[in-house]
Every structure is written in C-alpha cells, then in structure tokens.
Amino acid sequence: MSTPTPQDLAAQTTAAKTADHPFSLLPLAPAMLANLQQLGYLNMTPIQAASLPFALAGQDLIAQAKTGSGKTAAFALALLSRLDVRRFAVQTLVLCPTRELADQVTQEIRRLARAEENIKILTLCGGSTMRPQMASLEHGAHIVVGTPGRIMDHLERGSLNLSALNTLVLDEADRMLDMGFFDDIVTVAKQCPKERQTLLFSATYPEGIAKLSQQFLRNPKEVKVQGTHEASKIRQRWYEVERETRLDAVSKLLLHYRPASTIAFCNTKQQCRDLVDVLSAQGIEAIALHGDLEQRDRDQVLIQFANRSCSVLVATDVAARGLDIAQLEAVINVDVTPDPEVHIHRIGRTGRGDAEGWALNLASLDEMGRVGNIEVMQGRESEWHPLNELTPASKEPLLPPMITLQILGGRKEKIRPGDVLGALTGDAGFAGSQIGKINVTDFHTYVAVERSIARQAVSKLSSGKVKGKKVKVRFLNEL
Ligand code: ADP
Ligand code: MG
C-alpha cells in the first residue's frame, strides 16, 4: 500500500460528508492516539484536520483560525512526532507573544507529550530571572517555548544552542507583530538551521505575516479555517448609545443579562480604566487587563477570572488575544472595533462548545460606518434593541459564583493542587463540588471556593494543615 500524499490525507481528514474526523486517520504512533483518546480529544478540530496532514509531512505551514480552535495541538503533534528523545538537544523552538501564552502552550504540549517518557520542555520568558533559566538550559531540553525577547537574550549569551533545531513554530504570530516583535523574530529565525520546518499560526492575517513568511517559510502550505461561529450559539444584539451614556450602559447590560463571566472589550487602555471605575462604583467585580500590569498582577487577574471569582474582565484586544478562557457567558463590545475581523474574534470567545453566549454591542452614531463593515463581514444585519429595555433582572447584586483564597506558599514549598483539595475535602469536610480551580504558582497557591463557604474555608484551612504544615490563608480581594 502506498503512503497517501498530504493532499490526499487532507481530503480525507476534512471530508465534509462525515462530522467525525478521528485522529486515527493521521500517521500517529499508537501511544499518541491512545493518549489523545484519554485526553478526550476524540475528533480533530477543523484547523487540526486541515493542517496536520501537511505539518506531519514536514511541510512549512501558515495556519489561520480563531482563538480556541485548537491550534496548539495542530503544531504540537507535528513537532512531537519528529522528536528524537534520545537526542538531548533543543529540537523545537516555539515563539509566543507573552508569558501566559507560553505557559498555556507548554501545558498543552506536556499533556500531549505524556505518551512518551522523558521529554523535557522548558519555558523561557521575560519577567523571570535569567540565572535559573540558564541552569535549566545547562541540564538540557528537547523543546523550548518562549517569548522572542528572552530567547534572543539567551542566544546572545550563548546559553541556548539551536544547532540541532528541526522545527520552528511562530504561535500567535499576529499578536507578536502587534507587540513589535518583528525584528526579534527575524533575529531568532536567522539563528535557526536553514534545514528545518517552520510553522506559523495566527488568528488573523495582517500584512506583516506575509512579510515574515516570505523571509522564513519555504513554499508554505496555507490553510485557513474561516471564523464562522455557529450563529445559533452566539446571540448578538446591538444598542445605540451616546458618548456620555456608554459606560453606564455596560452596567445596565450586566444587570439585565446577569452573565457569570464577561469580557468587556474597549479600544483603549483609558477606556478600560474608566469602565472599571464605573462598574466598581456599582458593586460589580471588574478587573482591567492591560499591558501596563506587572507580571504578577497580570497572573492574578487571569487566575481570578478563569476561576470565576471575578465577573468582568475589561480588556483591550492586544491584552486579551490568545487567552484560552472557557465558560464565558457574554462578550460586551464597549467600543466598536475599526477592524471587522477583530469583532468576529472578540465575539468568538463566547458560545464555545455546547454553551450559548451573548455578544452585546454598544455603538454611537459616529461608529455606524464600522457597524456597517461588520454587517458586510458577517453577512447579516444587526439586531438593534432599545437601551431602555434593559432593566435589572433581579434586586440581588451581581456577584461572581466563586471567591479566590490565596495561600502563602506554592511550588517552592512543593504544594500541589491535590494537597489543597485534600485539605479542603478531607478534614475540613467540604464537598469537592464546592471547590473550583486551584492554581499553584512559585510562591502562592490560589483556590476558588463557592461564595457560601468562603469564610469557613479560610478558617478551616488556617487552623488545619496543608502538606503537613500550617499555612497562611487570606481572601485575594476584600469580601
Ligand atoms: P488556539 O491556540 O487555537 O486558541 P488552543 O490550542 O488553546 O486553541 O485550544 C483550545 C482548547 O481546545 C484547549 O483547551 C485544548 O485543550 C482544546 N482542544 C484542542 N484540540 C482539541 C480536540 N481535538 N478535541 C477536544 N479539545 C481540544
Ligand atoms: Mg493558541
């Protein structure tokens, strides 16, 4: 039997006549297939089905698909299939725009790499000290995931050697360009061996991508999965506002629809700050995510939002793109974006999986041109509703379902999520269902608990032990 060409295979993996596109169509090792099954990855996502046949065949690739479409596995499976574990040298470099994204990518690769023992993956990002990173590099790694600036630092110091590299991945390439990393990417790519595979992933396709690809990709196969969300899952509504009533309208939306988790997109950082002030004044828990935050504060913001102890994340597009946040009931577009593709992108964060989501949009008269462009792009007319139909759905304040407790002590103290869960469900006697996400960072552990048990949980944890030791616990925010 002859091996199918990537083209043949792609025709099969993307065949429309069946809804199922099992990973078993791909030339993957049985252990990998079993691991995918265990992870609950039963079928390829569309971008995976479109790109993996080419990526696994070693071709260069430009792949475009919206956030949350499974792009990480689309490159991770390719690089893992080529990895030689016995060769202890950096064989893959993945460039990501921010540390959070690098962390997310690292986690996903780790999950996918479980089928094979002893694969060493290192994350190298700014915001952490160089010395431990250099020590880790000395111990060696197969895969490095990092931000362009920090990777460049290591290359300059000679602590990172790329001579054995066979795969270069540019993840979230559009975002890296937004952040001004073009020159850094060029510098890093020039230090990679010429004989290599280059995979470029992006949610949108701005001009700079073509420029990058002309310089660094060889005959890339371009695959694009259109950002058509299932219209039925995202219910979109528009409201006309005046300049002065815009921010107030956001709280009206929140109190009317009462979503448990919302991202509110603003076009500027100033607008983000103003909105947080307006919402906080009304007792709505909102936090801003923007580029000026210290790394630690940024981490805390994301932890609180992802564990559902903050109702509203207020963000600019640059700050929020790429973040993988499930369970979002609503997206509010506080300002209309000038780029209709960005609009599609923003609203694609709600209505994931089987859940329904709201996309609620505010527009003033001077933004109607932008609204028109969005209508053209979406191929349908906007559904306008009057602002005065927004009435509070309940007299109760809009409170997030969970509360975050912060435990002093983290990875450095060898605390693991299971230790905290054990302390809460063991001696303290809480049900597992009352405990939410647990995040362990170097020096702190964050655990989300149901609002109704928060005080009790703090006192039980403080009087009991975690990992055999007494710990200090507090609410991350005031109650
Ligand atoms: P993107 O990079 O396109 O924004 P991610 O790679 O972060 O998307 O994937 C989004 C989520 O989907 C992740 O939580 C990932 O674990 C999950 N995922 C990816 N591929 C599959 C699959 N084939 N089946 C089920 N879940 C998947
Ligand atoms: Mg991604």
Coordinates of C-alpha atoms and ligand atoms in Angstrom, one line a residue:
M1 CA 0.0 0.0 0.0
S2 CA 1.4 3.4 -0.9
T3 CA 1.5 6.2 1.6
P4 CA -1.1 8.9 0.9
T5 CA 0.2 12.3 0.0
P6 CA -0.6 15.1 2.5
Q7 CA -3.1 16.4 -0.1
D8 CA -4.9 13.0 -0.2
L9 CA -4.9 12.8 3.5
A10 CA -6.2 16.3 3.9
A11 CA -9.0 15.5 1.6
Q12 CA -9.9 12.6 3.9
T13 CA -9.4 14.4 7.2
T14 CA -11.5 17.3 6.1
A15 CA -14.2 15.4 4.2
A16 CA -17.4 17.1 4.8
K17 CA -19.7 14.1 4.4
T18 CA -19.0 13.0 7.9
A19 CA -19.0 15.0 11.1
D20 CA -16.2 12.9 12.6
H21 CA -12.6 13.5 11.8
P22 CA -10.8 11.0 14.1
F23 CA -7.1 11.4 14.8
S24 CA -6.7 7.8 13.8
L25 CA -6.7 8.9 10.1
L26 CA -3.3 10.5 10.8
P27 CA 0.0 8.7 10.8
L28 CA 0.5 9.0 14.5
A29 CA 2.0 6.5 16.9
P30 CA -0.5 4.2 18.7
A31 CA 0.7 5.5 22.1
M32 CA -0.1 9.0 20.9
L33 CA -3.5 8.0 19.7
A34 CA -4.3 6.4 23.0
N35 CA -3.2 9.5 24.8
L36 CA -5.4 11.7 22.7
Q37 CA -8.3 9.4 23.5
Q38 CA -7.5 9.7 27.2
L39 CA -7.4 13.5 26.9
G40 CA -10.9 13.3 25.4
Y41 CA -9.6 14.6 22.0
L42 CA -11.9 12.3 20.0
N43 CA -12.0 14.3 16.8
M44 CA -9.8 16.8 15.2
T45 CA -10.9 20.4 15.2
P46 CA -11.3 21.9 11.7
I47 CA -7.9 23.6 11.8
Q48 CA -6.2 20.4 13.0
A49 CA -7.8 18.4 10.2
A50 CA -6.8 21.0 7.7
S51 CA -3.2 21.4 8.8
L52 CA -2.0 18.2 10.4
P53 CA -1.6 16.2 7.2
F54 CA 0.9 18.8 5.9
A55 CA 2.5 19.6 9.2
L56 CA 3.2 15.9 9.9
A57 CA 4.6 15.5 6.4
G58 CA 7.2 18.1 7.3
Q59 CA 5.9 21.0 5.1
D60 CA 6.0 24.6 6.1
L61 CA 2.7 26.0 7.1
I62 CA 0.7 29.2 7.6
A63 CA -2.4 28.3 9.5
Q64 CA -5.1 30.8 10.4
A65 CA -8.0 30.1 12.7
K66 CA -9.8 31.8 15.5
T67 CA -8.8 31.6 19.1
G68 CA -9.8 28.4 20.8
S69 CA -9.8 26.4 17.7
G70 CA -7.1 24.0 18.8
K71 CA -4.0 25.5 17.0
T72 CA -1.6 24.4 19.7
A73 CA -2.2 20.7 19.1
A74 CA -2.0 21.3 15.4
F75 CA 1.7 22.1 15.8
A76 CA 2.4 20.2 18.9
L77 CA 1.5 16.8 17.3
A78 CA 3.8 17.6 14.4
L79 CA 6.8 18.6 16.5
L80 CA 6.3 15.6 18.9
S81 CA 6.1 13.1 16.0
R82 CA 9.5 14.3 14.8
L83 CA 11.2 14.5 18.2
D84 CA 14.0 12.1 19.0
V85 CA 14.0 11.7 22.7
R86 CA 17.4 10.1 22.8
R87 CA 18.9 13.1 21.2
F88 CA 19.3 15.5 24.1
A89 CA 19.3 18.8 22.3
V90 CA 16.8 21.6 21.5
Q91 CA 14.9 20.3 18.5
T92 CA 11.9 22.6 18.6
L93 CA 11.5 26.3 19.4
V94 CA 8.1 27.8 19.9
L95 CA 7.9 31.6 20.0
C96 CA 4.9 33.1 21.7
P97 CA 4.0 36.7 22.4
T98 CA 3.5 36.6 26.2
R99 CA 4.4 34.5 29.2
E100 CA 0.8 33.4 29.7
L101 CA 0.5 32.1 26.2
A102 CA 3.9 30.4 26.5
D103 CA 2.7 28.8 29.7
Q104 CA -0.5 27.7 28.1
V105 CA 1.4 26.2 25.1
T106 CA 3.8 24.5 27.4
Q107 CA 1.0 22.9 29.4
E108 CA -0.7 21.7 26.2
I109 CA 2.5 20.2 24.8
R110 CA 3.1 18.5 28.2
R111 CA -0.3 16.9 28.0
L112 CA 0.2 15.8 24.5
A113 CA 3.7 14.5 25.3
R114 CA 2.5 12.2 28.1
A115 CA 2.6 9.2 25.7
E116 CA 6.4 9.4 25.7
E117 CA 8.5 9.5 28.8
N118 CA 11.3 11.9 29.5
I119 CA 10.5 14.7 27.0
K120 CA 12.0 17.8 28.5
I121 CA 10.2 21.1 27.9
L122 CA 11.5 24.5 29.0
T123 CA 9.6 27.8 29.1
L124 CA 11.9 30.8 28.7
C125 CA 10.2 34.2 29.2
G126 CA 11.0 37.6 30.4
G127 CA 9.8 38.6 33.9
S128 CA 11.7 35.7 35.5
T129 CA 15.4 35.9 36.4
M130 CA 17.9 34.6 33.9
R131 CA 20.1 32.5 36.1
P132 CA 17.7 29.7 36.9
Q133 CA 16.8 29.6 33.2
M134 CA 20.5 29.3 32.3
A135 CA 20.9 26.5 34.8
S136 CA 17.9 24.6 33.3
L137 CA 19.3 25.0 29.9
E138 CA 22.6 23.5 31.0
H139 CA 20.6 20.4 32.0
G140 CA 19.3 20.3 28.5
A141 CA 15.9 20.3 26.9
H142 CA 14.1 18.9 23.8
I143 CA 11.6 21.7 23.4
V144 CA 11.8 25.3 24.2
V145 CA 8.8 27.6 24.4
G146 CA 9.4 31.3 25.0
T147 CA 9.0 34.9 24.1
P148 CA 11.2 36.4 21.4
G149 CA 13.0 38.9 23.6
R150 CA 14.1 36.4 26.2
I151 CA 15.1 33.8 23.6
M152 CA 17.2 36.5 22.0
D153 CA 18.9 37.2 25.3
H154 CA 19.8 33.5 25.7
L155 CA 21.1 33.3 22.2
E156 CA 23.3 36.4 22.8
R157 CA 24.7 34.9 25.9
G158 CA 25.3 31.6 24.3
S159 CA 23.1 29.8 26.8
L160 CA 20.8 28.5 24.1
N161 CA 22.1 26.5 21.2
L162 CA 19.8 26.0 18.2
S163 CA 22.1 24.0 16.0
A164 CA 20.0 20.8 16.4
L165 CA 16.7 22.5 15.8
N166 CA 14.3 20.9 13.2
T167 CA 11.1 22.8 13.9
L168 CA 10.4 26.5 14.5
V169 CA 6.9 27.5 15.5
L170 CA 5.7 31.1 15.4
D171 CA 2.5 30.9 17.5
E172 CA 0.0 33.8 17.7
A173 CA 2.2 35.5 15.0
D174 CA -0.3 38.4 14.5
R175 CA -0.1 39.2 18.2
M176 CA 3.7 39.1 18.2
L177 CA 3.7 41.6 15.3
D178 CA 1.2 43.8 17.2
M179 CA 3.6 43.8 20.1
G180 CA 6.5 44.9 17.9
F181 CA 8.4 41.6 17.9
F182 CA 9.1 41.6 14.1
D183 CA 12.8 42.3 14.4
D184 CA 13.3 40.0 17.3
I185 CA 11.6 37.2 15.4
V186 CA 13.9 37.9 12.4
T187 CA 17.0 37.8 14.6
V188 CA 15.9 34.5 16.2
A189 CA 14.9 32.8 12.9
K190 CA 18.2 33.7 11.4
Q191 CA 20.0 31.7 14.1
C192 CA 18.0 28.6 13.3
P193 CA 19.4 26.0 10.9
K194 CA 18.2 26.5 7.3
E195 CA 17.1 22.9 7.0
R196 CA 14.0 23.0 9.2
Q197 CA 10.2 23.1 9.2
T198 CA 8.6 26.4 10.1
L199 CA 5.0 26.5 11.2
L200 CA 3.3 29.8 11.6
F201 CA 0.0 30.1 13.4
S202 CA -2.2 33.2 13.6
A203 CA -5.7 34.2 14.4
T204 CA -5.8 37.0 11.8
Y205 CA -3.7 37.7 8.8
P206 CA -2.2 41.2 8.9
E207 CA 0.4 42.4 6.4
G208 CA 3.4 41.6 8.5
I209 CA 2.6 37.9 8.3
A210 CA 3.2 37.8 4.5
K211 CA 6.5 39.6 5.1
L212 CA 7.6 37.1 7.7
S213 CA 6.5 34.2 5.6
Q214 CA 8.4 35.4 2.6
Q215 CA 11.6 35.7 4.6
F216 CA 11.4 32.5 6.6
L217 CA 9.0 30.0 5.2
R218 CA 9.6 27.7 2.3
N219 CA 6.7 27.1 0.0
P220 CA 4.3 27.2 2.9
K221 CA 1.0 25.5 2.6
E222 CA -1.7 28.0 3.6
V223 CA -4.6 26.7 5.5
K224 CA -7.4 28.9 6.8
V225 CA -10.5 27.9 8.7
Q226 CA -13.0 30.7 8.4
G227 CA -14.1 32.3 11.6
T228 CA -17.7 31.4 11.1
H229 CA -19.1 30.8 14.5
E230 CA -22.3 28.8 14.7
A231 CA -24.7 31.6 14.5
S232 CA -27.1 29.8 16.8
K233 CA -24.8 29.7 19.7
I234 CA -23.8 33.3 19.8
R235 CA -26.8 35.6 20.2
Q236 CA -25.8 39.1 19.1
R237 CA -27.5 42.3 19.9
W238 CA -26.7 46.0 19.3
Y239 CA -27.6 49.0 21.4
E240 CA -27.2 52.6 20.4
V241 CA -25.6 54.8 23.0
E242 CA -24.4 58.4 23.4
R243 CA -20.9 59.2 24.3
E244 CA -21.9 60.1 27.9
T245 CA -24.1 57.0 28.5
R246 CA -21.8 54.4 27.1
L247 CA -20.1 53.2 30.3
D248 CA -23.3 53.3 32.3
A249 CA -24.9 51.2 29.5
V250 CA -22.4 48.4 30.3
S251 CA -23.6 48.0 33.8
K252 CA -27.2 48.1 32.5
L253 CA -26.3 45.2 30.2
L254 CA -24.7 43.3 33.1
L255 CA -27.6 43.7 35.5
H256 CA -30.1 42.8 32.8
Y257 CA -28.4 39.7 31.4
R258 CA -26.5 38.8 34.6
P259 CA -23.8 36.7 32.9
A260 CA -21.5 35.0 35.4
S261 CA -18.4 35.7 33.3
T262 CA -18.0 38.5 30.8
I263 CA -15.1 40.0 28.8
A264 CA -15.7 43.7 28.0
F265 CA -13.6 44.9 25.1
C266 CA -12.5 48.5 24.9
N267 CA -10.5 50.2 22.2
T268 CA -8.1 52.0 24.6
K269 CA -6.5 51.4 28.0
Q270 CA -8.0 54.6 29.3
Q271 CA -11.5 53.4 28.4
C272 CA -10.7 50.2 30.3
R273 CA -9.7 52.1 33.4
D274 CA -12.8 54.3 33.3
L275 CA -15.1 51.3 32.8
V276 CA -13.6 49.5 35.8
D277 CA -14.2 52.6 37.9
V278 CA -17.8 52.9 36.8
L279 CA -18.5 49.2 37.4
S280 CA -16.7 49.0 40.8
A281 CA -18.7 52.0 42.0
Q282 CA -21.8 50.0 41.3
G283 CA -20.5 47.0 43.2
I284 CA -19.7 44.9 40.2
E285 CA -16.5 43.0 40.4
A286 CA -14.4 44.1 37.4
I287 CA -10.7 44.0 36.8
A288 CA -8.8 45.5 33.9
L289 CA -6.2 43.5 31.9
H290 CA -3.9 45.8 30.0
G291 CA -0.2 45.8 29.0
D292 CA 0.9 48.1 31.9
L293 CA 0.3 45.5 34.6
E294 CA 3.2 43.9 36.5
Q295 CA 3.5 40.3 35.5
R296 CA 2.4 39.1 39.0
D297 CA -0.7 41.2 38.9
R298 CA -1.5 40.0 35.4
D299 CA -1.2 36.4 36.6
Q300 CA -3.6 37.1 39.5
V301 CA -6.1 38.8 37.2
L302 CA -6.2 35.9 34.9
I303 CA -6.4 33.4 37.7
Q304 CA -9.4 35.2 39.3
F305 CA -11.2 35.5 36.0
A306 CA -10.6 31.9 34.9
N307 CA -11.7 30.5 38.3
R308 CA -14.9 32.6 38.2
S309 CA -14.3 34.8 41.1
C310 CA -14.4 38.0 39.0
S311 CA -17.4 38.8 36.9
V312 CA -16.0 41.1 34.3
L313 CA -12.6 41.2 32.7
V314 CA -12.1 44.6 31.0
A315 CA -9.5 44.3 28.3
T316 CA -8.1 45.8 25.1
D317 CA -7.7 43.4 22.2
V318 CA -3.9 43.4 22.5
A319 CA -4.2 42.3 26.2
A320 CA -6.8 39.6 25.7
R321 CA -6.0 37.9 22.4
G322 CA -5.0 34.3 22.6
L323 CA -6.1 33.7 26.1
D324 CA -7.9 30.4 26.4
I325 CA -10.8 31.1 28.7
A326 CA -13.6 28.7 28.7
Q327 CA -17.1 29.3 30.1
L328 CA -17.7 32.8 29.0
E329 CA -21.4 33.8 29.1
A330 CA -21.0 37.1 27.4
V331 CA -18.8 39.4 25.4
I332 CA -19.5 43.1 25.6
N333 CA -18.1 45.3 22.9
V334 CA -17.9 48.6 24.7
D335 CA -16.4 50.3 21.7
V336 CA -16.9 49.2 18.1
T337 CA -13.5 48.0 16.7
P338 CA -12.5 49.5 13.4
D339 CA -11.4 46.0 12.1
P340 CA -14.4 43.7 11.4
E341 CA -12.2 40.7 11.7
V342 CA -11.3 41.7 15.3
H343 CA -15.0 41.9 16.0
I344 CA -15.6 38.3 14.8
H345 CA -12.7 37.4 17.0
R346 CA -13.9 39.1 20.1
I347 CA -17.4 37.6 20.0
G348 CA -15.9 34.1 19.2
R349 CA -14.9 33.9 22.8
T350 CA -18.4 33.2 23.9
G351 CA -20.7 30.4 22.8
R352 CA -18.0 27.8 22.9
G353 CA -18.7 24.1 22.8
D354 CA -22.3 23.5 23.6
A355 CA -22.9 26.6 25.6
E356 CA -24.8 29.6 24.3
G357 CA -23.3 33.0 24.6
W358 CA -24.3 36.6 24.3
A359 CA -22.4 39.2 22.1
L360 CA -23.7 42.6 23.3
N361 CA -22.5 45.6 21.4
L362 CA -22.7 49.3 22.1
A363 CA -22.4 51.8 19.2
S364 CA -22.7 55.5 18.9
L365 CA -23.8 57.3 15.7
D366 CA -20.2 58.1 14.7
E367 CA -19.4 54.3 14.8
M368 CA -22.2 53.3 12.3
G369 CA -19.7 53.0 9.5
R370 CA -17.8 50.4 11.4
V371 CA -21.0 48.6 12.3
G372 CA -21.8 48.5 8.5
N373 CA -18.4 46.9 7.8
I374 CA -19.1 44.2 10.4
E375 CA -22.5 43.5 8.9
V376 CA -20.9 43.0 5.5
M377 CA -18.3 40.7 7.0
Q378 CA -20.9 38.7 8.9
G379 CA -23.3 38.7 6.0
R380 CA -26.2 39.6 8.1
E381 CA -28.0 42.6 9.5
S382 CA -27.5 43.8 13.1
E383 CA -30.3 43.3 15.5
W384 CA -30.9 46.6 17.3
H385 CA -32.6 46.8 20.7
P386 CA -33.5 49.9 22.6
L387 CA -31.4 50.7 25.7
N388 CA -34.5 51.3 27.8
E389 CA -35.5 47.7 27.6
L390 CA -32.5 46.9 29.9
T391 CA -34.0 46.5 33.3
P392 CA -32.3 44.8 36.3
A393 CA -33.3 41.2 36.2
S394 CA -33.1 40.9 40.0
K395 CA -32.6 43.0 43.1
E396 CA -29.6 40.9 44.1
P397 CA -26.2 42.4 43.3
L398 CA -24.3 40.7 40.5
L399 CA -21.7 38.6 42.4
P400 CA -19.3 36.1 40.9
P401 CA -20.1 32.5 42.0
M402 CA -16.7 31.8 43.5
I403 CA -14.2 33.6 45.7
T404 CA -10.4 33.2 45.5
L405 CA -8.4 32.3 48.5
Q406 CA -4.7 32.9 48.5
I407 CA -2.4 30.6 50.3
L408 CA 1.1 31.8 51.2
G409 CA 3.2 29.0 49.7
G410 CA 3.4 27.4 46.3
R411 CA 5.7 25.4 44.1
K412 CA 8.7 26.3 46.1
E413 CA 7.1 24.7 49.1
K414 CA 6.2 21.7 46.9
I415 CA 2.5 22.4 47.3
R416 CA 0.4 20.6 44.6
P417 CA -3.3 21.2 43.7
G418 CA -4.2 17.8 45.2
D419 CA -2.8 18.8 48.6
V420 CA -5.1 21.8 48.8
L421 CA -8.1 19.9 47.5
G422 CA -7.3 17.2 50.0
A423 CA -7.1 19.7 52.9
L424 CA -10.5 21.1 52.0
T425 CA -12.4 17.9 51.3
G426 CA -10.7 15.9 54.0
D427 CA -10.5 17.2 57.5
A428 CA -12.3 20.4 56.6
G429 CA -15.2 18.4 55.3
F430 CA -16.2 20.4 52.1
A431 CA -17.6 18.7 49.1
G432 CA -15.4 18.5 46.0
S433 CA -18.1 20.3 44.1
Q434 CA -17.7 23.4 46.3
I435 CA -14.1 23.8 45.3
G436 CA -13.2 25.3 42.0
K437 CA -9.9 25.8 40.2
I438 CA -6.6 25.5 42.1
N439 CA -3.6 27.4 40.7
V440 CA -0.2 26.9 42.1
T441 CA 2.5 29.5 41.3
D442 CA 6.0 29.7 42.6
F443 CA 5.2 31.4 45.9
H444 CA 1.4 31.3 46.2
T445 CA -1.5 29.0 45.7
Y446 CA -4.9 30.2 44.6
V447 CA -8.0 28.2 45.2
A448 CA -11.5 29.2 44.2
V449 CA -14.3 28.2 46.6
E450 CA -18.0 28.7 46.5
R451 CA -19.0 32.1 47.9
S452 CA -21.2 30.5 50.6
I453 CA -18.3 28.5 52.2
A454 CA -15.6 31.2 51.7
R455 CA -15.3 32.3 55.3
Q456 CA -15.5 28.8 56.7
A457 CA -12.9 27.6 54.2
V458 CA -10.4 30.3 55.3
S459 CA -10.8 29.5 58.9
K460 CA -10.6 25.7 58.4
L461 CA -7.5 26.0 56.1
S462 CA -5.8 28.4 58.6
S463 CA -6.4 26.1 61.6
G464 CA -5.6 22.9 59.7
K465 CA -2.6 21.8 57.7
V466 CA -1.7 21.6 54.0
K467 CA 1.0 19.1 53.2
G468 CA 1.6 18.6 56.9
K469 CA 2.3 22.3 57.5
K470 CA 0.4 25.2 58.9
V471 CA -0.3 27.8 56.2
K472 CA -1.4 31.4 56.0
V473 CA -4.6 32.0 54.0
R474 CA -6.4 35.1 53.0
F475 CA -9.1 36.4 50.6
L476 CA -7.4 37.7 47.5
N477 CA -9.9 40.5 47.4
E478 CA -12.0 42.1 50.2
L479 CA -15.3 40.4 50.7
Ligands
ADP1 P1 -6.0 28.2 19.9 O1 -4.4 28.1 20.1 O2 -6.5 28.0 18.6 O3 -6.5 29.4 20.6 P2 -5.9 26.0 21.9 O4 -4.8 25.2 21.2 O5 -5.5 26.9 23.0 O6 -6.6 27.0 20.8 O7 -7.1 25.0 22.2 C1 -8.3 25.5 22.8 C2 -8.8 24.4 23.7 O8 -9.3 23.3 23.0 C3 -7.8 23.8 24.7 O9 -8.3 23.8 26.0 C4 -7.5 22.4 24.1 O10 -7.1 21.6 25.2 C5 -8.8 22.0 23.5 N1 -8.6 21.1 22.3 C6 -7.7 21.2 21.3 N2 -7.9 20.3 20.4 C7 -8.9 19.5 20.8 C8 -9.6 18.4 20.2 N3 -9.3 17.8 19.1 N4 -10.6 17.9 20.9 C9 -11.0 18.4 22.1 N5 -10.4 19.5 22.7 C10 -9.4 20.1 22.0
MG2 MG -3.0 29.5 20.6

